Amino acid sequence: MSETHGHSRQPVTADDVRLAVRLAVTALRGAPAAAWKARAGSLDWDCWETVEHLSDDLFAYAAQLGPEEPPLDGEVPFLWTRQRPGAPANVIVADPAAGPAGLLRVLEATGALLVAMVRTASPEVRAFHVYGISDPEGFAAMGVVETLLHTHDIAEGLGVDWNPPADLCGRVLDRLFPDAPVDTDRWHTLLWATGRAELPGLPRVTPPWQWHGAPLPAEGAQPPRTS
């Protein structure tokens, strides 16, 4: 346990990744098949493509932790390709014939890969991410944030409710956004930190924003500022 803004920080774990993916799949499972071509929130992708992108993120984070000596200077060199101009560049693509149920099964499977890697990797492991060389907890937090935010985008497009648990949002805020306010609604603050919402009295976050990927200092040390 460490401290952020003077309060105790609970680590992000493999169980958090598992919970985030399970909640996302549950929320999206009931959407009608015809709705999946709707635009995902403010993104340029449709809801189907955004689930593929999210699945690809979870796969890629697991893959970064996989080699015996994880790369510190770049990503594991899979070939990412686009299914159409403007679509996300992915390794992971779902078979359209499997329908939305198959798409969500892909999401479950890639989430499970990240859960397994975070659970089994040594806390001392370090691997490359464009926002900073990170540790297994960092990749777990990235996976949770990607899941919570992109499920928000998809839920907007599908017209389904999505309101993830405050404690889960709080743990990833503390890990990846250590300078975010701590006395505001946790989910709304996560949306603010990623440019998706406003917080009273604070400037709106605009691109290019990024999270703090590097491991945080030990308990008692002053956490870094990201802006």
Backbone as JSON, one array per atom type, in Angstrom:
{
  "sequence": "MSETHGHSRQPVTADDVRLAVRLAVTALRGAPAAAWKARAGSLDWDCWETVEHLSDDLFAYAAQLGPEEPPLDGEVPFLWTRQRPGAPANVIVADPAAGPAGLLRVLEATGALLVAMVRTASPEVRAFHVYGISDPEGFAAMGVVETLLHTHDIAEGLGVDWNPPADLCGRVLDRLFPDAPVDTDRWHTLLWATGRAELPGLPRVTPPWQWHGAPLPAEGAQPPRTS",
  "N": [[0.85, -1.19, 0.0], [0.53, 2.23, -0.79], [0.81, 5.86, -0.7], [-1.28, 8.44, -2.02], [-1.79, 11.77, -2.69], [-1.92, 12.05, 0.06], [-3.66, 10.05, 0.99], [-4.25, 6.57, 1.59], [-3.21, 4.27, -0.86], [-4.71, 1.73, -2.65], [-3.55, -1.17, -4.3], [-3.88, -1.92, -7.83], [-5.15, -4.89, -9.13], [-5.0, -8.26, -10.57], [-7.52, -9.3, -10.13], [-9.08, -7.03, -10.32], [-8.94, -6.46, -13.05], [-10.27, -8.7, -14.02], [-12.81, -8.28, -12.88], [-13.58, -5.84, -14.1], [-13.77, -6.57, -16.83], [-15.72, -8.57, -16.69], [-17.95, -7.11, -15.77], [-18.24, -5.36, -17.93], [-18.87, -7.09, -20.08], [-21.27, -8.15, -19.15], [-22.86, -5.82, -19.13], [-23.01, -5.18, -21.85], [-24.07, -7.36, -23.11], [-26.83, -7.6, -23.57], [-27.53, -5.97, -25.7], [-29.15, -5.26, -28.82], [-28.49, -7.02, -31.91], [-28.5, -5.43, -34.2], [-27.66, -2.97, -33.34], [-24.94, -2.77, -33.17], [-23.44, -1.58, -35.15], [-23.59, 1.09, -34.71], [-22.15, 4.3, -34.0], [-19.54, 4.54, -31.62], [-19.95, 6.35, -28.97], [-18.04, 9.26, -28.71], [-16.1, 8.43, -30.4], [-14.45, 7.55, -33.54], [-15.06, 5.08, -34.42], [-17.21, 2.22, -34.9], [-19.43, 0.41, -32.64], [-18.84, -2.34, -32.63], [-16.22, -2.42, -33.71], [-14.94, -1.04, -31.67], [-15.08, -2.75, -29.48], [-13.42, -4.75, -30.51], [-11.02, -3.27, -30.62], [-10.66, -2.75, -27.85], [-10.37, -5.4, -26.94], [-8.02, -5.98, -28.27], [-6.27, -4.22, -26.99], [-6.19, -5.37, -24.39], [-5.09, -7.86, -24.99], [-2.6, -6.99, -26.03], [-1.38, -5.77, -23.8], [-1.09, -7.97, -22.12], [0.65, -9.44, -23.73], [2.96, -7.84, -23.73], [4.03, -8.35, -21.24], [4.79, -10.93, -21.5], [7.28, -12.11, -22.72], [10.39, -13.7, -21.75], [12.38, -11.85, -21.26], [11.05, -8.98, -21.16], [10.44, -6.43, -23.64], [12.0, -3.22, -23.47], [12.19, -1.11, -25.11], [10.25, -0.88, -27.03], [7.18, -2.15, -28.53], [6.06, -5.59, -28.4], [6.6, -7.17, -31.46], [4.06, -7.68, -33.06], [1.98, -7.86, -36.0], [-0.02, -5.31, -36.67], [-3.11, -4.62, -38.19], [-5.52, -2.87, -40.27], [-9.01, -3.16, -40.73], [-10.47, -1.58, -42.35], [-10.08, 1.67, -43.9], [-9.37, 4.05, -41.43], [-10.3, 2.46, -39.38], [-9.57, 0.85, -36.18], [-6.19, -0.23, -35.66], [-5.46, -3.51, -35.38], [-4.39, -6.62, -33.86], [-6.12, -8.52, -32.92], [-9.13, -9.67, -34.11], [-12.56, -10.18, -34.37], [-14.6, -12.89, -35.53], [-17.04, -12.08, -37.78], [-19.2, -13.74, -38.32], [-19.78, -14.98, -35.96], [-21.29, -13.27, -34.52], [-22.59, -10.82, -32.06], [-22.41, -12.22, -29.61], [-20.2, -13.87, -29.98], [-18.26, -11.91, -30.38], [-18.16, -10.72, -27.81], [-17.23, -12.88, -26.42], [-14.64, -13.02, -27.38], [-13.66, -10.71, -26.16], [-13.86, -11.49, -23.45], [-11.97, -13.58, -23.48], [-9.51, -12.34, -24.14], [-9.31, -10.59, -22.03], [-8.98, -12.47, -19.98], [-6.44, -13.42, -20.6], [-4.83, -11.19, -19.91], [-5.42, -11.04, -17.18], [-4.27, -13.47, -16.32], [-1.53, -13.05, -16.91], [-0.88, -10.8, -15.33], [-1.36, -11.87, -12.84], [0.61, -13.82, -12.61], [3.11, -12.75, -13.26], [6.22, -11.5, -12.03], [6.36, -8.9, -9.59], [8.53, -7.31, -10.06], [8.98, -7.2, -12.75], [9.44, -5.33, -15.73], [8.16, -3.56, -18.52], [7.78, -2.22, -21.83], [5.77, 0.64, -22.45], [4.13, 3.16, -24.31], [3.53, 5.35, -22.74], [5.33, 5.21, -20.73], [7.73, 3.05, -19.23], [6.5, 0.23, -17.62], [5.03, -1.66, -14.85], [3.66, -4.9, -13.76], [1.33, -4.2, -12.25], [0.8, -1.69, -13.31], [0.13, -2.35, -15.98], [-2.14, -3.85, -15.46], [-3.8, -1.82, -14.42], [-3.96, -0.16, -16.69], [-5.37, -1.91, -18.38], [-7.81, -2.06, -17.01], [-8.67, 0.64, -17.1], [-8.89, 1.04, -19.9], [-10.95, -0.78, -20.36], [-13.1, 0.2, -18.77], [-13.48, 2.78, -19.87], [-13.8, 2.42, -22.68], [-15.99, 0.75, -22.66], [-17.83, 2.57, -21.72], [-17.91, 4.29, -23.99], [-18.94, 2.48, -25.89], [-21.33, 1.75, -24.69], [-22.74, 4.15, -24.84], [-23.17, 4.27, -27.59], [-24.72, 1.97, -27.98], [-26.86, 2.43, -26.38], [-27.14, 1.53, -23.72], [-26.99, 1.15, -20.12], [-24.23, 2.17, -18.07], [-22.25, 2.17, -15.37], [-19.65, 2.03, -13.61], [-18.1, 0.54, -10.62], [-17.3, 2.73, -7.88], [-15.05, 2.28, -6.23], [-13.35, 0.72, -7.78], [-12.83, 2.47, -9.91], [-11.51, 4.42, -8.41], [-9.13, 3.13, -7.61], [-7.72, 2.82, -10.03], [-7.49, 5.46, -10.8], [-5.79, 6.44, -8.78], [-3.49, 4.99, -9.4], [-2.82, 5.54, -12.14], [-3.42, 8.2, -12.63], [-2.2, 10.1, -10.7], [-2.31, 12.75, -9.89], [-4.92, 13.54, -10.01], [-7.99, 14.98, -8.75], [-9.17, 14.03, -5.47], [-11.5, 14.24, -4.06], [-13.83, 14.1, -5.45], [-16.52, 12.63, -7.41], [-15.71, 9.35, -8.28], [-15.97, 7.89, -10.74], [-16.85, 9.89, -12.5], [-14.66, 11.54, -12.32], [-12.68, 9.97, -13.5], [-13.65, 9.93, -16.11], [-13.33, 12.66, -16.63], [-10.52, 12.89, -16.44], [-9.72, 11.64, -18.72], [-10.62, 13.15, -20.78], [-13.36, 13.03, -21.32], [-15.37, 14.25, -19.92], [-16.44, 17.04, -17.86], [-15.22, 18.7, -14.91], [-16.38, 20.64, -12.26], [-14.84, 23.77, -11.76], [-12.37, 23.03, -12.72], [-10.09, 22.91, -15.5], [-11.08, 21.6, -18.68], [-9.88, 18.46, -19.76], [-7.88, 18.01, -22.52], [-6.84, 16.51, -25.65], [-3.29, 16.3, -26.37], [-3.7, 13.94, -23.92], [-2.39, 11.9, -21.25], [-1.77, 8.96, -19.26], [-0.02, 8.11, -16.18], [2.32, 5.89, -16.58], [4.62, 4.7, -15.45], [5.98, 2.84, -12.64], [4.77, 3.69, -9.38], [6.15, 5.65, -6.64], [7.42, 4.13, -3.58], [5.55, 3.5, -0.53], [4.97, 6.4, 1.36], [6.66, 8.02, -0.06], [6.72, 10.91, -2.22], [4.24, 11.07, -4.68], [4.57, 11.26, -8.29], [3.98, 14.21, -10.32], [1.81, 14.56, -13.08], [1.36, 16.58, -14.77]],
  "CA": [[0.0, 0.0, 0.0], [1.27, 3.49, -0.81], [-0.04, 7.03, -0.49], [-1.48, 9.4, -3.1], [-2.48, 12.95, -2.15], [-2.12, 11.91, 1.5], [-4.52, 8.95, 1.38], [-3.67, 5.27, 1.28], [-3.53, 3.78, -2.19], [-4.85, 0.28, -2.79], [-3.02, -1.54, -5.61], [-4.74, -2.52, -8.85], [-4.79, -6.31, -9.18], [-5.6, -9.09, -11.61], [-8.95, -9.42, -9.85], [-9.72, -5.82, -10.84], [-9.09, -6.66, -14.5], [-11.33, -9.7, -14.19], [-14.09, -7.65, -12.55], [-13.93, -4.85, -15.12], [-14.2, -7.25, -18.06], [-16.99, -9.25, -16.43], [-19.01, -6.09, -15.74], [-18.44, -4.85, -19.29], [-19.57, -8.1, -20.88], [-22.65, -8.2, -18.65], [-23.58, -4.63, -19.55], [-23.16, -5.12, -23.3], [-24.61, -8.62, -23.65], [-28.23, -7.54, -23.95], [-27.79, -5.04, -26.81], [-29.6, -5.94, -30.05], [-27.44, -7.2, -32.92], [-28.52, -4.34, -35.18], [-27.12, -1.75, -32.77], [-23.48, -2.82, -33.05], [-22.81, -0.72, -36.16], [-23.71, 2.48, -34.29], [-20.9, 4.93, -33.58], [-19.26, 4.38, -30.19], [-19.75, 7.62, -28.29], [-17.35, 10.3, -29.47], [-15.04, 7.84, -31.22], [-14.71, 7.42, -34.98], [-15.29, 3.67, -34.69], [-18.51, 1.72, -34.46], [-19.36, -0.32, -31.37], [-18.15, -3.62, -32.87], [-14.79, -2.13, -33.84], [-14.41, -0.58, -30.4], [-14.83, -3.96, -28.68], [-12.2, -5.36, -31.05], [-9.91, -2.45, -30.15], [-10.48, -3.03, -26.43], [-9.81, -6.75, -26.85], [-6.64, -5.89, -28.73], [-5.51, -3.59, -25.91], [-5.97, -6.35, -23.32], [-4.12, -8.82, -25.53], [-1.28, -6.36, -26.17], [-0.81, -5.58, -22.47], [-0.65, -9.3, -21.69], [1.8, -9.83, -24.54], [4.14, -7.09, -23.31], [4.57, -8.97, -20.04], [5.0, -12.34, -21.76], [8.62, -12.62, -22.98], [11.26, -13.9, -20.6], [12.95, -10.51, -21.06], [10.13, -8.07, -21.86], [11.12, -5.31, -24.3], [11.96, -1.92, -22.82], [12.37, -0.08, -26.13], [9.18, -0.93, -28.02], [6.17, -3.18, -28.34], [6.27, -6.89, -29.03], [6.3, -6.8, -32.86], [2.96, -8.25, -33.83], [1.57, -7.06, -37.14], [-1.36, -4.72, -36.51], [-3.69, -4.26, -39.48], [-6.84, -2.23, -40.24], [-10.01, -3.81, -41.54], [-10.93, -0.56, -43.29], [-9.44, 2.95, -43.58], [-9.94, 4.7, -40.26], [-10.59, 1.49, -38.32], [-8.41, 0.64, -35.31], [-5.19, -1.21, -36.09], [-5.57, -4.59, -34.41], [-4.06, -8.03, -34.07], [-7.32, -9.28, -32.56], [-10.33, -9.38, -34.88], [-13.58, -11.2, -34.14], [-15.28, -13.42, -36.7], [-18.39, -11.5, -37.83], [-20.23, -14.79, -38.34], [-20.09, -15.39, -34.58], [-22.24, -12.32, -33.97], [-22.19, -10.13, -30.83], [-22.03, -13.16, -28.55], [-18.83, -14.26, -30.26], [-17.43, -10.73, -30.13], [-17.96, -10.58, -26.37], [-16.39, -14.0, -25.99], [-13.27, -12.58, -27.66], [-13.31, -9.78, -25.09], [-13.62, -12.29, -22.26], [-10.75, -14.37, -23.62], [-8.33, -11.47, -24.06], [-9.25, -10.14, -20.64], [-8.42, -13.56, -19.18], [-5.0, -13.44, -20.85], [-4.19, -10.16, -19.09], [-5.56, -11.48, -15.79], [-3.27, -14.51, -16.05], [-0.17, -12.5, -16.93], [-0.7, -9.94, -14.16], [-1.35, -12.73, -11.65], [1.79, -14.69, -12.55], [4.36, -12.01, -13.48], [6.87, -10.94, -10.85], [6.17, -7.44, -9.47], [9.75, -6.63, -10.5], [9.02, -7.16, -14.21], [9.18, -4.06, -16.37], [7.96, -3.7, -19.96], [7.55, -0.96, -22.53], [4.52, 1.25, -22.89], [4.43, 4.47, -24.87], [3.4, 6.33, -21.67], [6.34, 4.95, -19.71], [8.0, 1.65, -18.87], [5.55, -0.04, -16.54], [5.09, -2.92, -14.11], [2.4, -5.63, -13.93], [0.2, -3.44, -11.74], [0.49, -0.65, -14.28], [-0.6, -2.92, -17.12], [-3.48, -4.17, -14.97], [-4.56, -0.57, -14.35], [-4.26, 0.24, -18.07], [-6.44, -2.76, -18.88], [-9.07, -1.66, -16.37], [-9.07, 1.93, -17.64], [-9.36, 0.81, -21.27], [-12.24, -1.48, -20.31], [-14.14, 1.1, -18.25], [-13.74, 3.91, -20.77], [-14.35, 2.0, -23.97], [-17.36, 0.29, -22.41], [-18.61, 3.82, -21.71], [-18.12, 4.71, -25.38], [-19.81, 1.51, -26.55], [-22.66, 1.84, -24.08], [-23.41, 5.31, -25.42], [-23.64, 3.91, -28.93], [-25.74, 0.91, -27.92], [-27.99, 2.88, -25.58], [-27.26, 0.74, -22.5], [-26.46, 1.81, -18.93], [-22.89, 1.78, -17.66], [-21.83, 2.96, -14.21], [-18.77, 1.1, -12.9], [-17.96, 0.79, -9.18], [-16.45, 3.84, -7.51], [-13.76, 1.85, -5.67], [-12.53, 0.28, -8.91], [-12.38, 3.7, -10.57], [-10.57, 5.08, -7.53], [-7.83, 2.45, -7.62], [-6.98, 3.12, -11.25], [-7.14, 6.87, -10.75], [-4.61, 6.58, -7.93], [-2.31, 4.41, -10.04], [-2.47, 6.11, -13.45], [-3.65, 9.65, -12.63], [-1.96, 10.4, -9.29], [-2.59, 14.14, -9.55], [-6.35, 13.82, -10.16], [-8.63, 15.29, -7.46], [-9.61, 12.84, -4.73], [-12.74, 14.53, -3.34], [-14.91, 14.15, -6.44], [-17.04, 11.33, -7.83], [-14.59, 8.62, -8.88], [-16.22, 7.57, -12.14], [-16.87, 11.14, -13.25], [-13.29, 12.02, -12.37], [-11.98, 9.19, -14.51], [-14.09, 10.46, -17.4], [-12.67, 13.96, -16.78], [-9.07, 12.7, -16.64], [-9.5, 11.12, -20.06], [-11.19, 14.06, -21.76], [-14.73, 12.68, -21.67], [-16.34, 14.97, -19.09], [-15.93, 18.22, -17.17], [-15.34, 18.79, -13.46], [-16.52, 22.05, -11.87], [-13.67, 24.45, -11.23], [-11.14, 22.53, -13.32], [-10.12, 22.97, -16.96], [-11.35, 20.33, -19.36], [-8.69, 17.78, -20.26], [-7.94, 17.89, -23.98], [-5.69, 15.81, -26.22], [-2.94, 14.92, -26.02], [-3.57, 13.59, -22.51], [-1.85, 10.56, -21.05], [-1.68, 8.54, -17.87], [1.32, 7.89, -15.64], [2.53, 4.46, -16.68], [5.75, 4.21, -14.67], [5.63, 2.47, -11.26], [4.72, 4.78, -8.42], [7.1, 5.5, -5.53], [7.01, 3.32, -2.44], [4.73, 4.19, 0.47], [5.64, 7.46, 2.08], [7.33, 8.92, -1.0], [5.81, 11.83, -2.91], [3.94, 10.61, -6.03], [4.93, 12.23, -9.33], [2.94, 14.97, -10.98], [1.76, 14.22, -14.5], [1.15, 17.8, -15.55]],
  "C": [[0.88, 1.24, 0.0], [0.28, 4.64, -0.66], [-0.09, 7.9, -1.73], [-2.3, 10.55, -2.55], [-2.8, 12.76, -0.67], [-3.08, 10.81, 1.91], [-3.91, 7.64, 0.9], [-4.15, 4.78, -0.08], [-3.6, 2.27, -2.19], [-4.36, -0.13, -4.18], [-4.11, -2.07, -6.54], [-4.24, -3.94, -9.08], [-5.4, -7.01, -10.39], [-7.1, -9.24, -11.39], [-9.71, -8.19, -10.34], [-9.93, -5.91, -12.35], [-10.25, -7.62, -14.76], [-12.7, -9.09, -13.94], [-14.51, -6.68, -13.64], [-14.45, -5.51, -16.38], [-15.54, -7.94, -17.85], [-18.15, -8.26, -16.42], [-19.3, -5.55, -17.13], [-19.24, -5.83, -20.13], [-21.03, -8.19, -20.45], [-23.47, -7.01, -19.14], [-23.91, -4.64, -21.03], [-23.91, -6.3, -23.88], [-26.03, -8.48, -24.16], [-28.53, -6.63, -25.12], [-28.22, -5.79, -28.06], [-28.49, -5.98, -31.1], [-27.36, -6.03, -33.88], [-27.84, -3.09, -34.66], [-25.61, -1.67, -32.85], [-22.76, -2.02, -34.12], [-22.95, 0.76, -35.84], [-22.34, 3.01, -33.85], [-20.75, 4.82, -32.06], [-18.95, 5.72, -29.55], [-19.12, 8.67, -29.19], [-16.25, 9.76, -30.37], [-15.43, 7.82, -32.69], [-14.99, 5.99, -35.38], [-16.71, 3.28, -34.3], [-18.32, 0.84, -33.22], [-18.64, -1.65, -31.52], [-16.64, -3.39, -32.93], [-14.17, -1.73, -32.5], [-14.2, -1.75, -29.45], [-13.59, -4.69, -29.2], [-10.96, -4.59, -30.58], [-9.61, -2.71, -28.68], [-9.86, -4.42, -26.23], [-8.35, -6.75, -27.24], [-5.76, -5.24, -27.67], [-5.19, -4.61, -24.82], [-4.97, -7.4, -23.75], [-2.72, -8.22, -25.55], [-0.62, -6.15, -24.81], [-0.32, -6.92, -21.91], [0.62, -9.71, -22.43], [3.07, -9.11, -24.12], [4.82, -7.74, -22.11], [5.04, -10.4, -20.29], [6.42, -12.81, -21.96], [9.44, -12.78, -21.71], [12.0, -12.61, -20.25], [12.07, -9.53, -21.82], [10.87, -6.89, -22.47], [10.94, -4.01, -23.52], [12.03, -0.78, -23.82], [11.29, -0.1, -27.2], [8.22, -2.06, -27.72], [6.61, -4.51, -28.93], [5.78, -6.78, -30.47], [5.28, -7.68, -33.57], [2.63, -7.32, -35.0], [0.14, -6.6, -36.93], [-1.87, -4.27, -37.88], [-5.08, -3.65, -39.27], [-7.78, -2.96, -41.18], [-10.62, -2.87, -42.58], [-10.16, 0.72, -42.98], [-10.15, 3.62, -42.4], [-10.32, 3.76, -39.13], [-9.39, 1.37, -37.4], [-7.48, -0.4, -35.91], [-5.09, -2.29, -35.02], [-4.78, -5.83, -34.84], [-5.32, -8.87, -33.91], [-8.52, -8.79, -33.37], [-11.32, -10.52, -34.67], [-14.21, -11.63, -35.46], [-16.7, -12.86, -36.75], [-19.49, -12.56, -37.8], [-20.63, -15.24, -36.95], [-21.04, -14.43, -33.9], [-21.75, -11.66, -32.68], [-21.78, -11.07, -29.71], [-20.58, -13.62, -28.74], [-17.86, -13.11, -30.01], [-17.14, -10.58, -28.64], [-17.15, -11.74, -25.8], [-14.92, -13.69, -26.26], [-12.8, -11.62, -26.57], [-13.02, -10.53, -23.79], [-12.28, -13.0, -22.32], [-9.5, -13.49, -23.5], [-8.18, -10.87, -22.66], [-8.62, -11.2, -19.75], [-6.92, -13.69, -19.39], [-4.28, -12.41, -19.98], [-4.29, -10.52, -17.61], [-4.46, -12.49, -15.45], [-1.86, -13.95, -15.99], [0.08, -11.62, -15.71], [-0.58, -10.79, -12.9], [-0.02, -13.47, -11.5], [3.12, -13.95, -12.71], [4.91, -11.5, -12.16], [6.6, -9.43, -10.79], [7.38, -6.65, -9.95], [9.85, -6.51, -12.02], [8.71, -5.75, -14.69], [9.06, -4.29, -17.87], [7.57, -2.35, -20.55], [6.08, -0.63, -22.66], [4.86, 2.65, -23.34], [4.31, 5.57, -23.8], [4.38, 6.08, -20.53], [6.5, 3.47, -19.43], [7.22, 1.34, -17.59], [5.77, -1.42, -15.93], [3.76, -3.66, -14.28], [1.18, -4.89, -13.38], [-0.2, -2.34, -12.71], [-0.29, -1.18, -15.46], [-2.0, -3.38, -16.7], [-4.36, -2.92, -14.94], [-4.92, -0.06, -15.74], [-5.4, -0.59, -18.64], [-7.79, -2.4, -18.3], [-9.56, -0.34, -16.96], [-9.6, 1.78, -19.06], [-10.75, 0.18, -21.25], [-13.35, -0.54, -19.84], [-14.49, 2.19, -19.25], [-14.35, 3.47, -22.09], [-15.73, 1.36, -23.8], [-18.3, 1.48, -22.3], [-18.92, 4.28, -23.13], [-19.13, 3.79, -26.08], [-21.23, 1.61, -26.01], [-23.43, 3.05, -24.6], [-23.96, 4.98, -26.79], [-24.77, 2.9, -28.92], [-26.98, 1.34, -27.14], [-28.22, 2.03, -24.34], [-26.61, 1.5, -21.34], [-25.07, 1.28, -18.6], [-22.43, 2.72, -16.55], [-20.95, 2.08, -13.33], [-18.56, 1.49, -11.44], [-16.97, 1.9, -8.86], [-15.09, 3.38, -7.0], [-12.82, 1.37, -6.76], [-11.98, 1.49, -9.66], [-11.32, 4.4, -9.72], [-9.19, 4.45, -7.55], [-7.05, 2.78, -8.88], [-6.66, 4.6, -11.37], [-5.86, 7.07, -9.94], [-3.36, 6.07, -8.62], [-1.87, 5.17, -11.29], [-2.63, 7.62, -13.52], [-3.43, 10.18, -11.22], [-2.19, 11.85, -8.91], [-4.05, 14.52, -9.76], [-6.94, 14.17, -8.79], [-9.18, 14.03, -6.81], [-10.95, 13.03, -4.04], [-13.93, 14.69, -4.28], [-15.37, 12.74, -6.78], [-15.99, 10.59, -8.65], [-14.8, 8.32, -10.36], [-16.22, 8.84, -12.97], [-15.46, 11.73, -13.36], [-12.46, 11.25, -13.38], [-12.38, 9.64, -15.91], [-13.43, 11.82, -17.67], [-11.2, 13.78, -17.13], [-8.74, 12.22, -18.04], [-10.26, 11.92, -21.12], [-12.63, 13.8, -22.14], [-15.79, 13.43, -20.88], [-15.65, 16.19, -18.49], [-16.09, 18.05, -15.66], [-15.43, 20.27, -13.09], [-15.22, 22.6, -11.29], [-12.34, 24.0, -11.81], [-11.22, 22.65, -14.84], [-10.41, 21.6, -17.56], [-10.04, 19.75, -19.89], [-8.86, 17.57, -21.76], [-6.73, 17.12, -24.48], [-4.54, 16.76, -26.47], [-2.82, 14.75, -24.51], [-2.93, 12.21, -22.41], [-1.85, 10.24, -19.56], [-0.23, 8.35, -17.47], [1.57, 6.38, -15.61], [3.61, 3.91, -15.78], [5.3, 3.82, -13.26], [5.68, 3.67, -10.33], [5.76, 4.57, -7.32], [6.53, 4.63, -4.42], [6.22, 4.18, -1.45], [5.56, 5.22, 1.22], [6.37, 8.43, 1.19], [6.29, 9.79, -1.68], [5.53, 11.33, -4.31], [4.26, 11.68, -7.06], [3.73, 13.02, -9.79], [2.98, 14.64, -12.47], [1.48, 15.43, -15.37], [1.74, 18.98, -14.8]]
}
